[in-house]
Coordinates of C-alpha atoms in Angstrom, one line a residue:
M17 CA -2.2 -17.0 20.0
S18 CA 0.4 -14.5 19.9
I19 CA 3.2 -14.4 17.4
Q20 CA 7.0 -14.5 18.3
A21 CA 8.9 -11.5 17.2
P22 CA 12.0 -12.3 14.8
E23 CA 15.0 -12.3 16.3
I24 CA 16.9 -9.4 14.5
Q25 CA 20.7 -9.2 13.8
K26 CA 22.3 -5.9 14.0
S27 CA 24.4 -5.0 10.7
Q28 CA 28.2 -5.0 11.3
K29 CA 28.5 -2.2 8.6
Q30 CA 29.0 1.3 9.5
D31 CA 26.4 4.1 8.3
L32 CA 28.9 6.8 7.1
F33 CA 26.6 8.8 5.5
E34 CA 27.0 12.6 6.0
G35 CA 24.7 14.2 3.3
V36 CA 24.8 15.6 -0.1
D37 CA 25.1 19.1 -1.0
F38 CA 26.8 20.3 -4.5
L39 CA 25.5 23.8 -4.6
D40 CA 25.9 24.6 -1.0
L41 CA 22.4 24.7 0.1
D42 CA 23.2 24.5 3.9
D43 CA 23.3 28.5 3.4
L44 CA 19.3 28.5 2.5
L45 CA 18.9 26.8 6.1
T46 CA 19.0 28.0 9.2
E47 CA 21.3 27.3 12.4
E48 CA 18.4 25.4 14.1
H49 CA 17.6 23.8 10.6
K50 CA 21.3 22.3 10.7
L51 CA 21.1 20.8 14.5
I52 CA 17.4 19.4 14.1
R53 CA 19.1 17.5 10.7
S54 CA 22.0 16.4 12.4
S55 CA 20.2 15.3 15.4
I56 CA 17.9 13.1 13.4
R57 CA 20.7 11.7 11.4
D58 CA 22.4 10.9 14.7
F59 CA 18.9 8.9 15.3
V60 CA 18.7 6.9 12.1
K61 CA 22.1 6.2 12.1
Q62 CA 22.1 4.5 15.9
E63 CA 18.0 3.5 15.9
I64 CA 17.6 2.7 12.4
S65 CA 20.6 2.0 10.3
P66 CA 21.9 -0.7 11.8
Y67 CA 18.5 -3.1 11.9
I68 CA 16.7 -2.0 8.7
E69 CA 18.2 -4.8 6.2
D70 CA 17.3 -7.4 9.1
W71 CA 13.5 -5.8 9.7
A72 CA 13.0 -5.5 5.9
Q73 CA 13.9 -9.4 5.2
K74 CA 12.0 -10.5 8.1
A75 CA 8.9 -8.0 7.3
H76 CA 9.2 -7.1 10.6
F77 CA 7.8 -3.7 11.9
P78 CA 9.6 -2.7 15.5
Y79 CA 7.3 -1.2 17.5
E80 CA 9.5 0.1 20.2
I81 CA 10.6 3.0 17.6
V82 CA 7.1 4.2 18.0
K83 CA 8.6 5.8 21.6
K84 CA 11.6 6.2 20.3
F85 CA 10.5 8.8 17.3
G86 CA 8.1 10.4 20.0
D87 CA 11.8 10.9 22.4
V88 CA 13.7 12.2 19.4
G89 CA 10.6 14.4 18.0
A90 CA 9.7 13.2 14.9
F91 CA 5.8 12.9 15.7
G92 CA 4.5 16.2 14.9
P93 CA 7.3 18.3 15.2
Q94 CA 5.2 21.3 13.0
I95 CA 2.2 20.9 15.9
P96 CA 2.5 23.8 18.4
A97 CA 4.3 23.1 21.3
E98 CA 1.5 23.1 24.0
Y99 CA 0.5 20.0 22.3
G100 CA 3.5 18.4 22.7
G101 CA 4.5 18.8 19.1
G102 CA 7.8 20.6 18.2
G103 CA 6.4 23.8 17.5
L104 CA 8.9 24.1 14.3
D105 CA 8.4 25.1 10.4
Y106 CA 7.7 23.4 7.8
I107 CA 11.7 23.2 6.5
S108 CA 12.6 21.3 9.7
Y109 CA 9.6 19.0 9.7
G110 CA 10.8 18.1 5.6
L111 CA 14.5 17.6 7.1
I112 CA 13.0 15.2 9.2
M113 CA 11.3 13.1 7.2
Q114 CA 14.2 13.6 4.7
E115 CA 16.4 11.8 7.3
I116 CA 14.1 8.9 8.4
E117 CA 13.5 8.2 5.1
R118 CA 17.4 8.0 4.0
G119 CA 17.2 5.4 6.6
D120 CA 13.8 3.8 5.2
S121 CA 10.6 4.7 3.7
G122 CA 8.3 2.7 5.5
M123 CA 10.2 4.4 9.0
R124 CA 9.3 7.7 7.3
S125 CA 5.8 6.4 6.4
T126 CA 5.2 5.6 9.9
A127 CA 6.6 9.0 11.1
S128 CA 5.0 11.1 8.6
V129 CA 1.0 9.5 9.3
Q130 CA 1.3 9.9 12.8
G131 CA 2.3 13.9 12.1
S132 CA 0.8 15.1 9.1
L133 CA -2.6 12.3 8.6
V134 CA -3.7 11.8 12.4
M135 CA -2.3 14.9 14.4
Y136 CA -2.6 17.4 11.8
P137 CA -5.9 16.7 11.5
I138 CA -6.8 16.2 14.9
Y139 CA -4.9 20.3 15.7
K140 CA -6.4 21.9 12.6
F141 CA -9.9 20.5 13.1
G142 CA -10.5 19.1 16.4
S143 CA -12.0 20.2 19.7
E144 CA -10.0 21.8 22.2
E145 CA -10.9 18.5 24.1
Q146 CA -9.7 16.3 21.9
R147 CA -6.1 18.2 21.1
Q148 CA -5.8 18.0 25.0
K149 CA -6.8 14.4 25.3
Y150 CA -4.9 12.7 21.7
L151 CA -2.1 14.9 20.7
P152 CA 0.4 14.8 23.7
K153 CA 0.0 11.1 23.8
L154 CA 0.6 10.8 20.0
A155 CA 3.3 13.0 19.7
S156 CA 5.3 11.4 22.5
G157 CA 4.6 7.6 20.9
E158 CA 2.5 6.5 23.7
Y159 CA -0.6 6.0 21.0
L160 CA 0.2 5.5 17.4
G161 CA -2.3 6.4 15.2
C162 CA -3.6 5.8 11.0
F163 CA -5.6 7.7 8.8
G164 CA -8.3 5.9 7.2
L165 CA -9.7 7.4 3.8
T166 CA -8.9 5.0 0.9
E167 CA -11.0 2.1 0.4
P168 CA -11.3 -1.2 -1.6
D169 CA -13.2 0.3 -4.1
H170 CA -12.4 4.1 -3.9
G171 CA -8.3 5.0 -4.2
S172 CA -7.6 8.2 -6.3
N173 CA -11.3 8.4 -5.8
P174 CA -11.8 9.0 -2.5
S175 CA -15.1 11.0 -2.8
G176 CA -16.9 7.8 -3.8
M177 CA -16.2 6.3 -0.2
T178 CA -19.2 4.2 1.1
T179 CA -18.0 4.0 4.6
N180 CA -20.9 5.5 6.4
F181 CA -22.3 6.7 9.8
K182 CA -25.5 7.5 11.0
D183 CA -26.7 9.6 13.9
M184 CA -28.5 7.4 16.3
G185 CA -29.0 10.6 19.1
D186 CA -26.4 9.8 21.7
H187 CA -23.7 8.3 19.6
Y188 CA -22.9 8.0 15.9
L189 CA -23.0 4.3 14.3
L190 CA -19.9 3.5 11.8
N191 CA -20.0 0.7 9.2
G192 CA -17.4 0.2 5.8
A193 CA -13.9 -0.7 5.7
K194 CA -10.9 1.0 4.9
M195 CA -8.0 -0.6 3.2
W196 CA -3.8 0.3 2.7
I197 CA -3.4 1.9 6.0
S198 CA -0.3 2.4 7.4
N199 CA 0.3 2.0 11.6
S200 CA -3.4 0.2 11.4
P201 CA -2.2 -3.5 13.2
K202 CA -0.9 -1.2 16.0
A203 CA -2.6 1.7 16.3
D204 CA -4.6 3.0 19.4
I205 CA -7.0 5.5 17.3
A206 CA -7.8 6.3 13.5
V207 CA -8.9 9.3 12.2
V208 CA -11.7 8.1 10.0
W209 CA -13.4 9.7 6.9
A210 CA -16.8 8.9 6.3
K211 CA -20.2 9.8 5.2
N212 CA -23.3 11.1 7.0
E213 CA -26.8 10.2 6.3
E214 CA -26.2 13.4 3.8
G215 CA -23.6 12.7 1.8
R216 CA -21.5 14.8 3.6
I217 CA -17.6 13.5 4.6
H218 CA -16.7 14.2 7.9
G219 CA -13.9 12.9 10.2
L220 CA -13.8 10.7 13.2
I221 CA -12.0 9.5 16.0
V222 CA -12.2 5.8 16.5
E223 CA -10.2 4.2 19.4
R224 CA -9.2 0.5 19.6
G225 CA -11.2 -1.4 21.7
M226 CA -14.5 -0.1 20.6
E227 CA -16.9 -2.7 19.5
G228 CA -16.9 -3.7 15.9
F229 CA -13.8 -2.2 15.2
S230 CA -11.0 -4.7 13.8
T231 CA -8.0 -4.0 11.9
P232 CA -6.6 -6.5 10.1
E233 CA -2.7 -7.0 8.8
T234 CA -1.8 -6.9 5.5
H235 CA 0.7 -9.9 4.4
G236 CA 3.1 -10.4 1.9
K237 CA 4.4 -7.3 0.6
W238 CA 7.1 -7.0 -1.1
S239 CA 7.6 -2.7 -0.3
L240 CA 7.4 -0.7 2.8
R241 CA 8.1 -4.2 4.7
A242 CA 9.6 -3.1 8.1
S243 CA 6.5 -0.9 8.5
C244 CA 3.0 -2.2 9.4
T245 CA -0.2 -1.9 7.2
G246 CA -3.4 -3.2 7.5
E247 CA -7.4 -2.6 7.1
L248 CA -9.8 -0.8 9.1
V249 CA -13.3 -2.6 9.5
F250 CA -16.3 -1.2 11.1
D251 CA -19.3 -3.3 11.7
N252 CA -21.6 -1.3 13.4
V253 CA -19.0 0.6 15.9
K254 CA -20.7 3.3 18.5
V255 CA -18.7 6.2 18.2
P256 CA -19.0 8.6 20.9
K257 CA -20.3 12.4 19.4
E258 CA -17.7 14.1 20.9
N259 CA -15.3 12.3 18.8
L260 CA -16.5 13.7 15.6
L261 CA -13.8 16.5 14.2
P262 CA -16.1 19.8 14.2
G263 CA -14.1 22.0 12.6
K264 CA -14.2 20.9 8.9
N265 CA -16.0 18.7 6.6
G266 CA -16.1 17.7 2.8
L267 CA -13.3 16.3 1.0
G268 CA -11.2 19.3 1.4
A269 CA -10.7 18.4 5.0
P270 CA -8.8 15.0 4.4
M271 CA -6.9 16.6 1.3
M272 CA -5.6 19.2 3.6
C273 CA -3.9 16.7 5.4
L274 CA -2.5 14.7 2.5
D275 CA -0.9 17.9 1.3
S276 CA 0.8 18.3 4.8
A277 CA 2.2 14.4 4.2
R278 CA 2.7 14.7 0.6
F279 CA 5.1 17.7 1.2
G280 CA 7.0 15.4 4.1
I281 CA 7.2 12.6 0.8
A282 CA 8.7 14.9 -1.3
W283 CA 11.4 15.7 1.3
G284 CA 11.6 12.2 2.1
A285 CA 12.5 10.8 -1.1
I286 CA 15.3 12.5 -1.3
G287 CA 16.9 10.9 1.5
A288 CA 16.4 7.7 -0.3
A289 CA 18.1 9.2 -3.0
M290 CA 21.0 10.5 -1.5
D291 CA 21.2 6.9 0.4
C292 CA 21.3 5.1 -3.0
Y293 CA 23.9 7.7 -4.6
E294 CA 26.2 7.8 -1.6
S295 CA 26.2 4.0 -2.0
A296 CA 26.8 3.7 -5.5
R297 CA 29.5 6.7 -5.4
R298 CA 31.3 4.4 -2.8
Y299 CA 30.7 1.2 -4.4
A300 CA 32.2 2.5 -7.8
A301 CA 35.6 4.0 -6.3
E302 CA 36.0 0.7 -4.8
R303 CA 34.8 -1.9 -7.6
I304 CA 38.0 -2.8 -9.7
Q305 CA 37.3 -4.1 -13.2
F306 CA 39.4 -3.8 -16.6
D307 CA 42.5 -2.7 -13.9
K308 CA 40.8 0.3 -12.5
P309 CA 38.0 1.4 -10.4
I310 CA 34.5 1.2 -12.2
A311 CA 34.4 4.9 -11.2
G312 CA 36.8 5.5 -13.6
F313 CA 34.5 4.6 -16.7
Q314 CA 32.4 7.1 -18.7
L315 CA 28.9 5.4 -18.5
T316 CA 29.5 5.3 -14.6
Q317 CA 30.3 8.4 -14.4
K318 CA 27.8 9.6 -16.6
K319 CA 25.0 7.8 -13.9
L320 CA 26.6 9.5 -10.7
A321 CA 26.7 12.8 -12.5
E322 CA 22.8 12.5 -13.3
M323 CA 22.1 11.4 -10.2
L324 CA 23.9 14.3 -8.5
T325 CA 21.9 16.9 -10.9
E326 CA 18.5 15.4 -10.2
I327 CA 19.0 15.0 -6.4
T328 CA 20.4 19.2 -6.3
K329 CA 17.1 20.0 -8.6
A330 CA 14.9 17.9 -5.9
Q331 CA 16.6 19.9 -3.1
L332 CA 15.7 23.2 -4.5
L333 CA 12.2 22.2 -5.7
A334 CA 11.8 21.2 -2.3
W335 CA 13.1 24.1 -0.3
K336 CA 10.9 26.4 -2.2
V337 CA 7.7 24.5 -1.4
G338 CA 8.8 24.5 1.9
K339 CA 9.1 28.3 1.9
M340 CA 5.8 28.6 0.9
M341 CA 4.4 26.4 3.0
N342 CA 5.8 28.3 6.1
D343 CA 4.2 31.7 3.9
G344 CA 1.2 29.8 3.9
T345 CA 1.2 30.5 0.3
A346 CA 1.8 26.5 -1.4
R347 CA -0.9 24.8 -3.1
T348 CA -2.0 21.8 -3.3
V349 CA -0.5 22.0 -7.3
H350 CA 2.9 23.1 -5.9
I351 CA 3.1 20.5 -2.9
S352 CA 1.5 17.7 -6.2
M353 CA 4.2 18.7 -8.9
A354 CA 7.0 18.2 -5.7
K355 CA 5.8 15.0 -4.5
R356 CA 5.7 13.4 -8.0
N357 CA 8.8 14.8 -9.4
N358 CA 11.0 13.6 -6.1
V359 CA 9.5 10.3 -5.6
E360 CA 10.3 9.5 -9.3
M361 CA 13.5 10.9 -9.3
A362 CA 14.0 8.8 -6.1
L363 CA 13.3 5.6 -8.0
N364 CA 15.0 6.4 -11.2
I365 CA 18.1 6.7 -9.1
A366 CA 17.5 3.9 -6.8
R367 CA 17.4 1.9 -10.2
E368 CA 20.4 3.6 -11.8
A369 CA 22.4 3.0 -8.3
R370 CA 21.5 -0.9 -8.7
Q371 CA 23.0 -1.3 -12.0
I372 CA 26.4 0.6 -10.8
H373 CA 26.4 -2.3 -7.9
G374 CA 25.9 -5.0 -10.5
G375 CA 24.6 -8.5 -8.7
M376 CA 25.5 -7.1 -5.3
G377 CA 22.9 -4.5 -5.9
I378 CA 20.4 -6.5 -5.2
T379 CA 21.5 -8.3 -1.9
G380 CA 20.6 -7.1 1.7
E381 CA 24.3 -5.8 1.5
Y382 CA 23.2 -2.6 -0.2
P383 CA 20.2 -0.4 0.5
L384 CA 19.2 0.1 -3.1
M385 CA 16.7 -2.8 -4.0
R386 CA 14.9 -2.3 -0.3
H387 CA 14.7 1.9 -1.5
M388 CA 13.7 0.5 -5.1
M389 CA 10.7 -1.4 -3.7
N390 CA 10.0 1.2 -1.2
L391 CA 9.8 4.0 -3.6
E392 CA 7.3 1.9 -6.1
S393 CA 4.5 2.1 -3.0
V394 CA 5.6 6.0 -2.5
L395 CA 4.9 6.6 -5.8
T396 CA 1.4 4.8 -5.5
Y397 CA 0.2 6.3 -1.9
E398 CA -1.1 9.4 -1.4
G399 CA -1.7 10.5 -4.9
T400 CA -0.9 8.3 -7.6
H401 CA 2.0 9.4 -10.0
D402 CA -0.2 9.8 -12.8
I403 CA -3.1 11.7 -10.6
H404 CA -0.6 14.5 -10.0
L405 CA 0.4 14.7 -13.3
L406 CA -3.5 15.6 -13.7
I407 CA -3.7 17.6 -10.7
L408 CA -0.9 19.8 -12.6
G409 CA -2.8 19.4 -16.2
H410 CA -6.1 20.4 -14.7
E411 CA -4.1 23.5 -12.8
I412 CA -2.5 24.2 -16.3
T413 CA -5.5 23.8 -18.9
G414 CA -8.4 24.7 -16.6
I415 CA -10.0 21.1 -17.9
P416 CA -10.1 18.7 -15.2
A417 CA -9.0 15.4 -16.5
F418 CA -10.9 12.9 -13.6
K419 CA -14.3 12.8 -15.3

């Protein structure tokens, strides 16, 4: 029985966002960077902002956005153009993620999973045949993909995974399960990480329709409500041998994918923070209490000043790591610092902005609670806040605290 999609109401509120740039950081961007940002900002204002509050209220994933993301170049912008990607640099990729997450973290999750966790490993570790077969369709939005690493019992410790495959001669036999997988209920393919009989981790491309492969949806989420999340279940799934990613194995392979995705999150979180800050700034100027706008009170000004300062610091951090990504000098520890700092910054700003809005801040009239709930997930996924602290701690002290 098919479930009828809810009727979505278009908001009458106009999206007035024009950006936040206190230190003229646009001077650090090329004209191409600014053009890309502008085109994605316009896309968000037209295709996401008018509908996002209703999508989130109704826990509706708008599947039609997938093709629209493909059309606007949001999938795999850092993948070479010969495979359907944008052939752009990492700062362009970051700006695209920033603008999409300004609209909604769930929308950015859809795009960054596709680009960094599905297209990136196929491009980086796949055969030429795999690249030609899958990447153009993923780039255009004809295919939606997902990334299977986290398991019910193995989140921060992915090396303990139990999902496994056996060599059956003319195919592999895959068994196990993955959990908290963005895009899985609607995905056409999944890049799945599993152990072979020697316990070595490999990536396999699993296609929808393979017998024994199912993608149950996760319901009851209070966060990322406009994106679809689910499981990947493998019950004696026969995977063709040509679907094994040949270019790299071991835990380092999925970790490289996560570095790319975490970099996008570091930029995306700035978008959510800017949306909350701008909403609070406008509301504070309009809301009259004690015969004057609340923007005239010291505590409100303190909140706004701290928000702007933290956004600016995060922008500089993201830009510098973007330069390092382009130069090939960025390491996991650099990306961990940016992801952890910028997501925490955005969550704190969402909470402060909600206070400035008072009771109105808990309603769907304003984006604060939606961003706040979304960012609680972003704080946890692709490396929890604490794990990223420990990655930095290991770097500082030379002593791993994971064991």
